[in-house]
PDB file of C-alpha atoms and ligand atoms in Angstrom:
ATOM      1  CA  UNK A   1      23.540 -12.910  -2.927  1.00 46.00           C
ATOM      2  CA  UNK A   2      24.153  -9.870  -0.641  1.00 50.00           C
ATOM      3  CA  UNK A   3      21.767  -7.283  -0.615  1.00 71.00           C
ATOM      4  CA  UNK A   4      19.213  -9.366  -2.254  1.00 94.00           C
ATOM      5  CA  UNK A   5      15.300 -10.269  -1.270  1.00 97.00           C
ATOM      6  CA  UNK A   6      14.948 -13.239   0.866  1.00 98.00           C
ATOM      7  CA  UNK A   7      12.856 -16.208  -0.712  1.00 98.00           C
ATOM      8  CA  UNK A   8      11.324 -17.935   1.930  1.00 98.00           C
ATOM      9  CA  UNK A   9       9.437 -21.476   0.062  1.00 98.00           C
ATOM     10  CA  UNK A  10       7.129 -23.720   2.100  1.00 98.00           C
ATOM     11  CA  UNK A  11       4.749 -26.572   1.718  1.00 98.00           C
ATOM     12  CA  UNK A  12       1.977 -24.712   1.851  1.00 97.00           C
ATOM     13  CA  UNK A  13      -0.468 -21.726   3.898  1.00 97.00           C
ATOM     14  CA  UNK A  14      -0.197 -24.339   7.147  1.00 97.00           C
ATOM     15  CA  UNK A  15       3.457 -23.879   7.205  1.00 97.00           C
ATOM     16  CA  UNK A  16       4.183 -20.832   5.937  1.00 98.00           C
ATOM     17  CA  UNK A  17       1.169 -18.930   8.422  1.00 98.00           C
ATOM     18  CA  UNK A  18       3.599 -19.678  11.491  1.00 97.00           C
ATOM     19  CA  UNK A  19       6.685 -18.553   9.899  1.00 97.00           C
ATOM     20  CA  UNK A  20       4.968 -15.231   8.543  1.00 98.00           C
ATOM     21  CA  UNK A  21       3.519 -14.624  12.249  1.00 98.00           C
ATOM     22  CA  UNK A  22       7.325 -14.957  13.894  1.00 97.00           C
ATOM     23  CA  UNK A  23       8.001 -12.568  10.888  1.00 98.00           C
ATOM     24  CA  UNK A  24       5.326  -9.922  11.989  1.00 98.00           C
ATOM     25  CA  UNK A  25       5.787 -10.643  15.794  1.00 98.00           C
ATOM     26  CA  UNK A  26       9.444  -9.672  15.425  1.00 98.00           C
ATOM     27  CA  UNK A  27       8.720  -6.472  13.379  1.00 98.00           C
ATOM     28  CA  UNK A  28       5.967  -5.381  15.551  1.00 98.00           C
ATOM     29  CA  UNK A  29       8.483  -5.953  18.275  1.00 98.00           C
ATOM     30  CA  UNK A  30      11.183  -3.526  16.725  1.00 98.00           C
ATOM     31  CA  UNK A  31       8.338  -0.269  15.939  1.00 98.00           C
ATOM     32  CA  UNK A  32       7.383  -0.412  19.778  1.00 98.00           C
ATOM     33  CA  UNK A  33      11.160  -0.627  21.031  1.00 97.00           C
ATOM     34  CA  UNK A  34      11.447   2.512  18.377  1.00 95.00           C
ATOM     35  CA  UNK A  35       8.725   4.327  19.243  1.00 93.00           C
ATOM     36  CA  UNK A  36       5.816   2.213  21.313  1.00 96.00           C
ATOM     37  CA  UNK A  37       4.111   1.802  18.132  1.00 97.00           C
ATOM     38  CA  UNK A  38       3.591  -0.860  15.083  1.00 98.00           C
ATOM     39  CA  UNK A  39       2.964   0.964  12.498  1.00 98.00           C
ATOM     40  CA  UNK A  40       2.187  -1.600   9.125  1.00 98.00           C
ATOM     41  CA  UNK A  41       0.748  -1.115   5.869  1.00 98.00           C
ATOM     42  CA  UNK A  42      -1.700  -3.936   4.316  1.00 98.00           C
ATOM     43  CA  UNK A  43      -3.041  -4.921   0.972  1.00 98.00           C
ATOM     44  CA  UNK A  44      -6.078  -6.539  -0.114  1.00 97.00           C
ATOM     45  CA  UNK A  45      -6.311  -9.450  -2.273  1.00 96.00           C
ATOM     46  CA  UNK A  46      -5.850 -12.896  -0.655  1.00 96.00           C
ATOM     47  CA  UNK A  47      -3.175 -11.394   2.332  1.00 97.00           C
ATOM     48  CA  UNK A  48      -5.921 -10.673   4.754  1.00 98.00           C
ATOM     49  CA  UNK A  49      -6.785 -14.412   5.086  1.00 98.00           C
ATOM     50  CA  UNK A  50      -3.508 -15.240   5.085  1.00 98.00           C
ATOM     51  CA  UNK A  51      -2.681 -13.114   7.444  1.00 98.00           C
ATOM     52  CA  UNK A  52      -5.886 -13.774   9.545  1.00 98.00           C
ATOM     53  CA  UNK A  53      -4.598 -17.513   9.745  1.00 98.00           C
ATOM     54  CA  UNK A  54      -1.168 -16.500  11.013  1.00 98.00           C
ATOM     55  CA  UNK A  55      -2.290 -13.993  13.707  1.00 98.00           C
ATOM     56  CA  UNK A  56      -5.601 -15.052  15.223  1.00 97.00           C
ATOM     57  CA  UNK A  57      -4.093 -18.605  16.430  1.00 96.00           C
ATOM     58  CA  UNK A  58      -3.097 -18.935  19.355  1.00 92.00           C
ATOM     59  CA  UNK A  59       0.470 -17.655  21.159  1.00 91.00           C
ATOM     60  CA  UNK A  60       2.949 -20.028  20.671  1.00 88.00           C
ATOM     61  CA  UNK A  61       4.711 -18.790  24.037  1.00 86.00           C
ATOM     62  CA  UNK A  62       5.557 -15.381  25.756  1.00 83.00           C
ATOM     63  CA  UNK A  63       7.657 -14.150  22.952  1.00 89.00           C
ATOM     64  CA  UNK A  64       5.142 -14.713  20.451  1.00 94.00           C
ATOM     65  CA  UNK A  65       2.508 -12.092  21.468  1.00 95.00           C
ATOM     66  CA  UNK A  66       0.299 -10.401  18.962  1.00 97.00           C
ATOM     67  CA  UNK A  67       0.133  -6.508  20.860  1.00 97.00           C
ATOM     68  CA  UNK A  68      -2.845  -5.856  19.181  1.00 97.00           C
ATOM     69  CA  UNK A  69      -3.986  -2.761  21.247  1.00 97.00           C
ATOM     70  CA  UNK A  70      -0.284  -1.341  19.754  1.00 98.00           C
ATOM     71  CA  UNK A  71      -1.103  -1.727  16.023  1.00 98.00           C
ATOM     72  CA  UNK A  72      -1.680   0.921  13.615  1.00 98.00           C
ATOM     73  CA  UNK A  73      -3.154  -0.461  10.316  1.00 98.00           C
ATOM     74  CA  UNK A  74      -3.020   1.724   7.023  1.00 98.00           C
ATOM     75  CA  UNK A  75      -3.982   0.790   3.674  1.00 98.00           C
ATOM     76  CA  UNK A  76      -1.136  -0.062   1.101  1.00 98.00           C
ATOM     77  CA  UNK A  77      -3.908   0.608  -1.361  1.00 98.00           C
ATOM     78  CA  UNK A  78      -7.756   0.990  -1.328  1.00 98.00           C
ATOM     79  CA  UNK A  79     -10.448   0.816  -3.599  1.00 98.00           C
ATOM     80  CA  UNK A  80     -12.500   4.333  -4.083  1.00 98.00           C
ATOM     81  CA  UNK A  81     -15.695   2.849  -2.647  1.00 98.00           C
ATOM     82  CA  UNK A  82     -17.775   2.426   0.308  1.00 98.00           C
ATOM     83  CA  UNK A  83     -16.526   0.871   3.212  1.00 98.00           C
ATOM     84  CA  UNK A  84     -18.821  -1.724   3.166  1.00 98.00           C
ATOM     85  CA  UNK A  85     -18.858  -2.305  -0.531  1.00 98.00           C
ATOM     86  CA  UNK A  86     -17.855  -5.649  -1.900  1.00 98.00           C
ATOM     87  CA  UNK A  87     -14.671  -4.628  -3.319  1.00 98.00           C
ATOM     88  CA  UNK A  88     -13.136  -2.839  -0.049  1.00 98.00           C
ATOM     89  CA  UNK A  89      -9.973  -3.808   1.479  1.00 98.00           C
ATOM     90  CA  UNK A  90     -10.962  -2.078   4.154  1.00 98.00           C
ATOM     91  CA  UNK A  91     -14.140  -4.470   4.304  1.00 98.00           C
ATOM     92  CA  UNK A  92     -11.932  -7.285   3.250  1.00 98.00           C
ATOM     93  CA  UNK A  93      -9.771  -7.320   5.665  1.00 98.00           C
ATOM     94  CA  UNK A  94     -12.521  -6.500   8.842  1.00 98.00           C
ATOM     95  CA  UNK A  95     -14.249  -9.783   7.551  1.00 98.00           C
ATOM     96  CA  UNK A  96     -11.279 -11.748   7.434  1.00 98.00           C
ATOM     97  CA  UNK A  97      -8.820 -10.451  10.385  1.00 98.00           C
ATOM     98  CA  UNK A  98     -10.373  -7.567  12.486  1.00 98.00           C
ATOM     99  CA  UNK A  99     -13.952  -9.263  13.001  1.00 97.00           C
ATOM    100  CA  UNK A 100     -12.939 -12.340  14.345  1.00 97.00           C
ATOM    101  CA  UNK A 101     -10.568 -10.670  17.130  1.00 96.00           C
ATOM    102  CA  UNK A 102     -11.340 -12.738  20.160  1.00 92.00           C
ATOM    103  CA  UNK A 103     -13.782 -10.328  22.347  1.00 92.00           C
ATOM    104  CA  UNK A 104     -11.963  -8.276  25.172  1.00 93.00           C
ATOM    105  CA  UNK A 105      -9.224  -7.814  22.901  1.00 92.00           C
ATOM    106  CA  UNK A 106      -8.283  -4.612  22.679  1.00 93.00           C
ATOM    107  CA  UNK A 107      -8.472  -3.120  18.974  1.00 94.00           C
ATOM    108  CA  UNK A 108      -6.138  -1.818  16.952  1.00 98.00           C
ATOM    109  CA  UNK A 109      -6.216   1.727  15.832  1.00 98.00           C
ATOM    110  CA  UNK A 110      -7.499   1.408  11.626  1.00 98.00           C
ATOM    111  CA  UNK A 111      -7.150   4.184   9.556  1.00 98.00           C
ATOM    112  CA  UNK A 112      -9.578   3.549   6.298  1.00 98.00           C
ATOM    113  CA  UNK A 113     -10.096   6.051   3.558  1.00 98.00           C
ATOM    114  CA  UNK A 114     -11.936   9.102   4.020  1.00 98.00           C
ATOM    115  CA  UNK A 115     -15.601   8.196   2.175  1.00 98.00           C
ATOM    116  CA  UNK A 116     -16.346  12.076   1.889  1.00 98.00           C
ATOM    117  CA  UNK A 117     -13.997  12.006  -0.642  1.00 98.00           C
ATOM    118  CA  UNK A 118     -15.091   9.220  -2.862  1.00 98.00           C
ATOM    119  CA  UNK A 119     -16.012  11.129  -6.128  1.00 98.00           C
ATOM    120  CA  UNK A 120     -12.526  12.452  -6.270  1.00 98.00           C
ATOM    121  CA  UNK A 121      -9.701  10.091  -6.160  1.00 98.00           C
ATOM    122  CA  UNK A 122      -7.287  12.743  -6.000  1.00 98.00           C
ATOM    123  CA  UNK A 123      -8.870  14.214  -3.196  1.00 98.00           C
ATOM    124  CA  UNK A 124      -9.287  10.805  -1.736  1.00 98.00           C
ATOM    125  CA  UNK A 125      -5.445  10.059  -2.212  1.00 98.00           C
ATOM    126  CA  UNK A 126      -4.236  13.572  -0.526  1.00 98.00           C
ATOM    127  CA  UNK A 127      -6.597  13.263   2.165  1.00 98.00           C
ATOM    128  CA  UNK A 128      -5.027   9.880   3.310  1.00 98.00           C
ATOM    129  CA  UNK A 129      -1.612  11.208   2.974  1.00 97.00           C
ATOM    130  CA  UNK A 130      -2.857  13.845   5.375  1.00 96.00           C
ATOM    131  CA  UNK A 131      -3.456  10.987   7.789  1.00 97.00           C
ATOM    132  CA  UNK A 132       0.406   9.589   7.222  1.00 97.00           C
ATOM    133  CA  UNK A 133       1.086  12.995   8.049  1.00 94.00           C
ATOM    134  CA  UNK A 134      -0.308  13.087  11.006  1.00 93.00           C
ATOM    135  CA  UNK A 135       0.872   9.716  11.685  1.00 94.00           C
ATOM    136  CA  UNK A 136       4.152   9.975  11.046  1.00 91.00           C
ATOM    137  CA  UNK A 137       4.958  13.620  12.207  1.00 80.00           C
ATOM    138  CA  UNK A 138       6.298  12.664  15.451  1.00 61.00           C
ATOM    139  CA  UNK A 139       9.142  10.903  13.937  1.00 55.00           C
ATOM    140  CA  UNK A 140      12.389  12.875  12.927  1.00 53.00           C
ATOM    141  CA  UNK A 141      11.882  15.132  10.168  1.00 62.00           C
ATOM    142  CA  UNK A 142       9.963  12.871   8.142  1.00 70.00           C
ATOM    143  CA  UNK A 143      10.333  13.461   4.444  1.00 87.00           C
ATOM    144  CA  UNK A 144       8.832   9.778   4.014  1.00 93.00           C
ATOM    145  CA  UNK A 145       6.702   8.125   5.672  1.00 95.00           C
ATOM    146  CA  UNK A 146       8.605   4.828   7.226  1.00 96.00           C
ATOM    147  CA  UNK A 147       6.176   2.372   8.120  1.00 98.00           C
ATOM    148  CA  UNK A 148       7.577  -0.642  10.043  1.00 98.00           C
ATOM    149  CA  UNK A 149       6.433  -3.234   7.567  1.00 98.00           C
ATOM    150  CA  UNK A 150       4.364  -3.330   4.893  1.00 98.00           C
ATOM    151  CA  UNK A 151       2.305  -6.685   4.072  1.00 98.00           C
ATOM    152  CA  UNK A 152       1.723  -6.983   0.224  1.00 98.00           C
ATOM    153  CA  UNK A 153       0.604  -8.887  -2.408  1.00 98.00           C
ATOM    154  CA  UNK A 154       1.625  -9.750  -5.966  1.00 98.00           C
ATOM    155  CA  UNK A 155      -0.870 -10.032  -8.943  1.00 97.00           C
ATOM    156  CA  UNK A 156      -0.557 -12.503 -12.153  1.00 96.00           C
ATOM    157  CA  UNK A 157       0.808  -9.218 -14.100  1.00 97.00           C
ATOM    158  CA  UNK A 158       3.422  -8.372 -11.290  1.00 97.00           C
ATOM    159  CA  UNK A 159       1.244  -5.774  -9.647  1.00 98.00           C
ATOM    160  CA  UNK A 160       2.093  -4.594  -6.165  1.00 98.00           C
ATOM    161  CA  UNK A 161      -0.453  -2.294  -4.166  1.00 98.00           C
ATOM    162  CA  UNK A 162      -2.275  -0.396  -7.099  1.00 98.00           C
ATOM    163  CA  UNK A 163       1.047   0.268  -9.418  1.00 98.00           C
ATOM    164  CA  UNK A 164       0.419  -1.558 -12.713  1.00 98.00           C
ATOM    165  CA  UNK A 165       3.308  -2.555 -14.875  1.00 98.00           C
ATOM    166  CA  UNK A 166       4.149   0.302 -17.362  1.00 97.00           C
ATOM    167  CA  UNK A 167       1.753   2.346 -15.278  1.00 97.00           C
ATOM    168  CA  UNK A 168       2.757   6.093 -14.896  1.00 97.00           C
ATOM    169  CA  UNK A 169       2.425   5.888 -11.191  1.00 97.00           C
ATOM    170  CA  UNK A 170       5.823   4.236 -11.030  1.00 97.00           C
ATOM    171  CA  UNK A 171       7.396   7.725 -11.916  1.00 97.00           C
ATOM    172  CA  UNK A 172       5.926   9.103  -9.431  1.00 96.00           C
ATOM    173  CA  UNK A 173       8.692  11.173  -7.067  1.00 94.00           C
ATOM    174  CA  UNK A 174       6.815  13.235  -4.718  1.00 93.00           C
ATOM    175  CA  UNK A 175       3.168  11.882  -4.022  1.00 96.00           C
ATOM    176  CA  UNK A 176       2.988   9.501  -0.359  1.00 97.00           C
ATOM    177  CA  UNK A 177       0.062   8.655  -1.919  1.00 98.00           C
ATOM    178  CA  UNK A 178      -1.411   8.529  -5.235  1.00 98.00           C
ATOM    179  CA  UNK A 179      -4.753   8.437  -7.431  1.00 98.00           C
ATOM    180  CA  UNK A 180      -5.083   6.066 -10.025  1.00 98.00           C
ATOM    181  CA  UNK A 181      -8.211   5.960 -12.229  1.00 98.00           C
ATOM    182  CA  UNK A 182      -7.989   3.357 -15.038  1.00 97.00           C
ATOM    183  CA  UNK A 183      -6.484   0.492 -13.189  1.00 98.00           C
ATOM    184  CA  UNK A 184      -6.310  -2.379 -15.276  1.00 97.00           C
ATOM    185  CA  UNK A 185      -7.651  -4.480 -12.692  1.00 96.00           C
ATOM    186  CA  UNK A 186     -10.993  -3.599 -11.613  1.00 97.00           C
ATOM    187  CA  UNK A 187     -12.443  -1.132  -9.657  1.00 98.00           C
ATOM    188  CA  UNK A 188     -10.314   1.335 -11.707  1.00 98.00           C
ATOM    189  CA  UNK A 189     -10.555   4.187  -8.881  1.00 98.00           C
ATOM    190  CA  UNK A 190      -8.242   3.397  -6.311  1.00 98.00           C
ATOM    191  CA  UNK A 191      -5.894   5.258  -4.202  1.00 98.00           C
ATOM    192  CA  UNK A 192      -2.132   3.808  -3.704  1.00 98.00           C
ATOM    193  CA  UNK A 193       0.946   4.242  -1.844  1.00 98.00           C
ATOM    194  CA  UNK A 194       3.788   5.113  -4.418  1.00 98.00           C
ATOM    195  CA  UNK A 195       6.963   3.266  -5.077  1.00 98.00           C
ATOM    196  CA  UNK A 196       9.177   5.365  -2.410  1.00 97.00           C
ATOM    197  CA  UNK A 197       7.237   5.189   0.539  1.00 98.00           C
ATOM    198  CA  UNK A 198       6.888   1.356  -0.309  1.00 98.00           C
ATOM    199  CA  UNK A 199      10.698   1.241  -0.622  1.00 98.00           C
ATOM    200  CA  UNK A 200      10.890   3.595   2.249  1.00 97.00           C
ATOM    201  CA  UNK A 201       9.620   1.454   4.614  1.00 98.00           C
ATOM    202  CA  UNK A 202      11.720  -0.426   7.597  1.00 98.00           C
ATOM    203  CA  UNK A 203      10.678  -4.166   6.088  1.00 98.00           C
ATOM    204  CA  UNK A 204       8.302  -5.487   3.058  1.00 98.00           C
ATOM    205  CA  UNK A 205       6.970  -8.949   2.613  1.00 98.00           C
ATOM    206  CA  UNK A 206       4.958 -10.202   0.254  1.00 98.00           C
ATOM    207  CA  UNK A 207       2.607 -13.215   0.178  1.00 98.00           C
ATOM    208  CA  UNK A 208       1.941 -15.409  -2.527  1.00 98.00           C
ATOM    209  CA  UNK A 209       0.671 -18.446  -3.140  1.00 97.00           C
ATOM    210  CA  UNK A 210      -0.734 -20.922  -5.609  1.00 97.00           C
ATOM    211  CA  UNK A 211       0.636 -22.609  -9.028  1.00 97.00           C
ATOM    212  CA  UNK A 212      -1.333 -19.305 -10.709  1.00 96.00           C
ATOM    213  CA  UNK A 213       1.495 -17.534  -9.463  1.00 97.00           C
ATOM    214  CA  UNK A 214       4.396 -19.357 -10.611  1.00 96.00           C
ATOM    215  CA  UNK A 215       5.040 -17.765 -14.357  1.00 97.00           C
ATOM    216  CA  UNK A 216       5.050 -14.089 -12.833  1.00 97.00           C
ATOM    217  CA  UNK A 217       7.357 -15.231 -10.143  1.00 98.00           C
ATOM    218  CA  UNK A 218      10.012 -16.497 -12.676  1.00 97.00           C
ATOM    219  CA  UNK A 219       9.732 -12.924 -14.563  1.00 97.00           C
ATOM    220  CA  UNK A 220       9.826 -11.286 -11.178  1.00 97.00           C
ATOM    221  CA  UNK A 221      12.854 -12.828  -9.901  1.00 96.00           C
ATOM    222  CA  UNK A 222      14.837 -13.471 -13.180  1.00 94.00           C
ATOM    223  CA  UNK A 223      13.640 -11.015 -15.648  1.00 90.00           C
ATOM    224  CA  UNK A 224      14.674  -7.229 -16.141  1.00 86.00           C
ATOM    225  CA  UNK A 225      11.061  -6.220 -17.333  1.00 91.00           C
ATOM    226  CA  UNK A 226      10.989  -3.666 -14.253  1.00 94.00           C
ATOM    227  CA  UNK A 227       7.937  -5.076 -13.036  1.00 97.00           C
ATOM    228  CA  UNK A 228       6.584  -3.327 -10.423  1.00 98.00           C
ATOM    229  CA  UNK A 229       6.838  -6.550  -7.977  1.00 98.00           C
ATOM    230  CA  UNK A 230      11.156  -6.698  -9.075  1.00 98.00           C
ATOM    231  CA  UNK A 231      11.310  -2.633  -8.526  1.00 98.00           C
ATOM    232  CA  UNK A 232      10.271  -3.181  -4.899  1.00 98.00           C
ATOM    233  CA  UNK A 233      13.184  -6.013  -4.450  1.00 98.00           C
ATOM    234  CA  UNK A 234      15.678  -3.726  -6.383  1.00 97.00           C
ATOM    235  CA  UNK A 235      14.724  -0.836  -3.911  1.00 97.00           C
ATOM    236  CA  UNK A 236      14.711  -3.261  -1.035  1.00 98.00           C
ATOM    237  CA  UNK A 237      16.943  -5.727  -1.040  1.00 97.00           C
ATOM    238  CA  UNK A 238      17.609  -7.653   1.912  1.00 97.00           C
ATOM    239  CA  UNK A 239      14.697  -5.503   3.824  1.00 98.00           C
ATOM    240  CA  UNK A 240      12.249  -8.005   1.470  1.00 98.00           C
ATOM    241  CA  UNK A 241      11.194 -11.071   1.956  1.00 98.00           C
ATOM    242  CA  UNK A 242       8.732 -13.447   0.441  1.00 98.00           C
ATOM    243  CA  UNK A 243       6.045 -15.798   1.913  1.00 98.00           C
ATOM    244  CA  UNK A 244       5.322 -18.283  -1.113  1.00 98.00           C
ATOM    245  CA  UNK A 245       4.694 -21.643  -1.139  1.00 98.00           C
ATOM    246  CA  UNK A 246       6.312 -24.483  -3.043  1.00 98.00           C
ATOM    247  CA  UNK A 247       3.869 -24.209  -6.085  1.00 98.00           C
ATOM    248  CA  UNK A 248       3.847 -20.503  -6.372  1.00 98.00           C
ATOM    249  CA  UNK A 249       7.606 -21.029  -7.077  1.00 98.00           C
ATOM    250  CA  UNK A 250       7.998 -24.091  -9.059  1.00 97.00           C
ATOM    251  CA  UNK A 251      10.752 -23.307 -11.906  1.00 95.00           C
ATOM    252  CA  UNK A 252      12.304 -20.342 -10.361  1.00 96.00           C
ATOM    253  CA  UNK A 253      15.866 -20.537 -10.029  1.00 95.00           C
ATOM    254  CA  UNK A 254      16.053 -17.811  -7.473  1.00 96.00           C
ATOM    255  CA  UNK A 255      18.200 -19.413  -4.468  1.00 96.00           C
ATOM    256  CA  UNK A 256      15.329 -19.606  -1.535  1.00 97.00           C
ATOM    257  CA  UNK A 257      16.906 -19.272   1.901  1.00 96.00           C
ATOM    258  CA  UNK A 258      15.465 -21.345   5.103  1.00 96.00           C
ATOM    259  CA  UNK A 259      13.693 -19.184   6.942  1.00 97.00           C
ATOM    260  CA  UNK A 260      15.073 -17.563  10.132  1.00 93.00           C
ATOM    261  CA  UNK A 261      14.492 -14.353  11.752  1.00 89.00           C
TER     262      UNK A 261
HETATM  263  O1  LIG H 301      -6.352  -4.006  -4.079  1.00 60.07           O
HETATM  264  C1  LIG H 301      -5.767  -4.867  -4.690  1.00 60.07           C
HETATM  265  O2  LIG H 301      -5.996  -5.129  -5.863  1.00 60.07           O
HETATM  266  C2  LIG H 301      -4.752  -5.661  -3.947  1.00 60.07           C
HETATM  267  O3  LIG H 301      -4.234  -4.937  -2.895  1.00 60.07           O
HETATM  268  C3  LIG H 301      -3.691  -6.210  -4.855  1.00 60.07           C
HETATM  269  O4  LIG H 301      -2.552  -5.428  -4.909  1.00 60.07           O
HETATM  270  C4  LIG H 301      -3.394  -7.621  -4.454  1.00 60.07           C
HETATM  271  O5  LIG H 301      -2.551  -7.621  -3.328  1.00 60.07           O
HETATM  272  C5  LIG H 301      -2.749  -8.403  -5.587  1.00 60.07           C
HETATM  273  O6  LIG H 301      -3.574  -8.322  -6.700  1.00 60.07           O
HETATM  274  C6  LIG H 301      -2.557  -9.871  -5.218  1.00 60.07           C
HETATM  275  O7  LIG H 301      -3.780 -10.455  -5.045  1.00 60.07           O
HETATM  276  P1  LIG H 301      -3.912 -11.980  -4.599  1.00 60.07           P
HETATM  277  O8  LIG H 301      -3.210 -12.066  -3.271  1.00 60.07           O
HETATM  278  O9  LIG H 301      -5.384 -12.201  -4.450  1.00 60.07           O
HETATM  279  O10 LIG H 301      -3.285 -12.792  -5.651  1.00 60.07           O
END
């Protein structure tokens, strides 16, 4: 199984939250001995909770320090609306994770969508790839962006950020970041990273959880359907590992691996 995405199966959110903190702890740890940074990428969806419960408890010991004031926080996708509006990531994930920082601890640096820019996705989608730009620039010669982990999700149809199975998007060769304006899930507007700068980046995990997730997770893992979920494992490999719990898994074949770092 060389070369291939790590399954990592627990119980349930209690024990998989401490597993996917060591997880984030140790990435974080490799972007600042690159380059004094931690530079990750986050979905929406049910992730931000999840990763709210991993992060905001407390330090399990010296080694497992959350740098917070080190972070830089991008958007894996967002939702073309206000950044207060219901269906925001960038709302979700203040409410869930950046809100309930203890106080005195100092923030990380957030980069959400520019709201100038709401009426045209594409617009929307080149202006945040301006802000990767400016991001990333320091780094080598960057013809991708290479964030040092990005923290996804996966939806009932296989979904990952906003590329849709079958969706155009996934041919997409030069964009960092893209428009997309009938997504099948709702809001339709949205602005996503594409497939290479997901594939690009240093590590990807994804979290899932819940029996509702258990028939995409067989296609996923043992189907050739090129669902958009499988094409980030295929351009991956060992670099991607999955949070899931026990349910979310039931029937799968796919060989999980006891988690270690
Ligand atoms: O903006 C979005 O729609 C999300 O970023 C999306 O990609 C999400 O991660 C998946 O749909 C999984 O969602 P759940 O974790 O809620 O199942």
């Amino acid at each position: 199984m060389a070369h291939q995405a790590n399954l990592y199966a627990f119980s349930g959110v209690d024990t998989l939250a401490p597993a996917l903190r060591a997880y984030v702890v140790a990435c974080q740890e490799t972007g600042i001995q690159r380059h004094g940074v931690f530079k990750v990428g986050v979905s929406g969806g049910s992730l931000p909770k999840t990763l709210a419960q991993a992060l905001l408890a407390p330090a399990a010991g010296d080694n497992d320090t959350v740098k917070w004031a080190k972070w830089e926080i991008f958007f894996a996708d967002e939702r073309a609306v206000p950044l207060d509006h219901a269906d925001s990531n960038y709302a979700l994930l203040k409410a869930e994770l950046l809100d309930k920082l203890p106080s005195g601890t100092p923030k990380p640096l957030v980069h959400p969508i520019d709201v100038e820019q709401l009426n045209d996705t594409q617009e929307l989608a080149d202006q945040y790839e301006q802000v990767l730009v400016r991001s990333f620039a320091s780094r080598d010669s960057v013809k991708l962006p290479i964030f040092d982990l990005l923290l996804l999700g996966c939806g009932p149809d296989g979904h990952t950020c906003s590329l849709f199975p079958g969706h155009a998007l996934l041919r997409e060769t030069s964009a960092w970041v893209a428009p997309i304006e009938d997504s099948p899930k709702p809001p339709p507007r949205r602005i996503t990273l594409t497939l290479p700068v997901v594939n690009h980046a240093v590590r990807v995990a994804f979290v899932a959880t819940g029996a509702g997730k258990k028939e995409i997770m067989r296609e996923i893992f043992e189907s050739d359907k090129g669902l958009p979920c499988a094409l980030v494992n295929e351009g991956t490999g060992e670099r991607c590992s999955w949070f899931v719990d026990n349910a979310a898994v039931e029937g799968v074949s796919y060989p999980r691996r006891p988690f270690s770092l």
